[in-house]
Amino acid sequence: MVLRFFEGLSVEETAERMGRSRQCVRSLQFRAVRTLAKIVSPELAIA
């Protein structure tokens, strides 16, 4: 999340820095945002 949202890197740039595929970065990003949503606002969390 730091690379994508705070440093403003694209999915491709993030994948390259992490040594992961673009799809992996997208999946990790999705899970991180979902987890953060559950912590910050449980009533908005996706089951």
mmCIF file of C-alpha atoms in Angstrom:
data_model
loop_
_atom_site.group_PDB
_atom_site.id
_atom_site.type_symbol
_atom_site.label_atom_id
_atom_site.label_comp_id
_atom_site.label_asym_id
_atom_site.label_seq_id
_atom_site.Cartn_x
_atom_site.Cartn_y
_atom_site.Cartn_z
ATOM 1 C CA MET A 1 0.000 0.000 0.000
ATOM 2 C CA VAL A 2 2.863 2.357 0.698
ATOM 3 C CA LEU A 3 4.319 2.013 -2.788
ATOM 4 C CA ARG A 4 0.947 2.297 -4.525
ATOM 5 C CA PHE A 5 -0.782 5.017 -2.525
ATOM 6 C CA PHE A 6 1.867 7.010 -0.684
ATOM 7 C CA GLU A 7 4.663 6.876 -3.247
ATOM 8 C CA GLY A 8 2.239 6.939 -6.175
ATOM 9 C CA LEU A 9 3.746 4.057 -8.129
ATOM 10 C CA SER A 10 1.763 2.275 -10.812
ATOM 11 C CA VAL A 11 0.882 -1.401 -10.524
ATOM 12 C CA GLU A 12 3.674 -2.175 -12.988
ATOM 13 C CA GLU A 13 6.274 -0.158 -11.053
ATOM 14 C CA THR A 14 5.191 -1.716 -7.763
ATOM 15 C CA ALA A 15 5.368 -5.224 -9.238
ATOM 16 C CA GLU A 16 8.862 -4.568 -10.540
ATOM 17 C CA ARG A 17 10.122 -3.253 -7.194
ATOM 18 C CA MET A 18 8.557 -6.146 -5.288
ATOM 19 C CA GLY A 19 9.629 -8.814 -7.763
ATOM 20 C CA ARG A 20 5.992 -9.883 -8.179
ATOM 21 C CA SER A 21 3.576 -10.099 -11.080
ATOM 22 C CA ARG A 22 1.093 -7.320 -11.798
ATOM 23 C CA GLN A 23 -1.762 -9.661 -10.908
ATOM 24 C CA CYS A 24 -0.139 -10.458 -7.565
ATOM 25 C CA VAL A 25 0.181 -6.745 -6.771
ATOM 26 C CA ARG A 26 -3.476 -6.190 -7.679
ATOM 27 C CA SER A 27 -4.533 -9.078 -5.430
ATOM 28 C CA LEU A 28 -2.387 -7.867 -2.549
ATOM 29 C CA GLN A 29 -3.766 -4.357 -2.966
ATOM 30 C CA PHE A 30 -7.358 -5.614 -2.983
ATOM 31 C CA ARG A 31 -6.819 -7.670 0.168
ATOM 32 C CA ALA A 32 -5.026 -4.828 1.950
ATOM 33 C CA VAL A 33 -7.793 -2.325 1.181
ATOM 34 C CA ARG A 34 -10.464 -4.821 2.250
ATOM 35 C CA THR A 35 -8.649 -5.541 5.520
ATOM 36 C CA LEU A 36 -8.172 -1.839 6.216
ATOM 37 C CA ALA A 37 -11.870 -1.215 5.547
ATOM 38 C CA LYS A 38 -12.781 -3.882 8.100
ATOM 39 C CA ILE A 39 -10.557 -2.249 10.707
ATOM 40 C CA VAL A 40 -11.616 1.336 10.028
ATOM 41 C CA SER A 41 -15.304 0.833 9.404
ATOM 42 C CA PRO A 42 -16.720 -2.619 10.151
ATOM 43 C CA GLU A 43 -20.187 -1.716 8.862
ATOM 44 C CA LEU A 44 -18.708 -1.040 5.401
ATOM 45 C CA ALA A 45 -16.593 -4.207 5.270
ATOM 46 C CA ILE A 46 -17.133 -6.721 2.494
ATOM 47 C CA ALA A 47 -17.931 -10.179 3.817
#
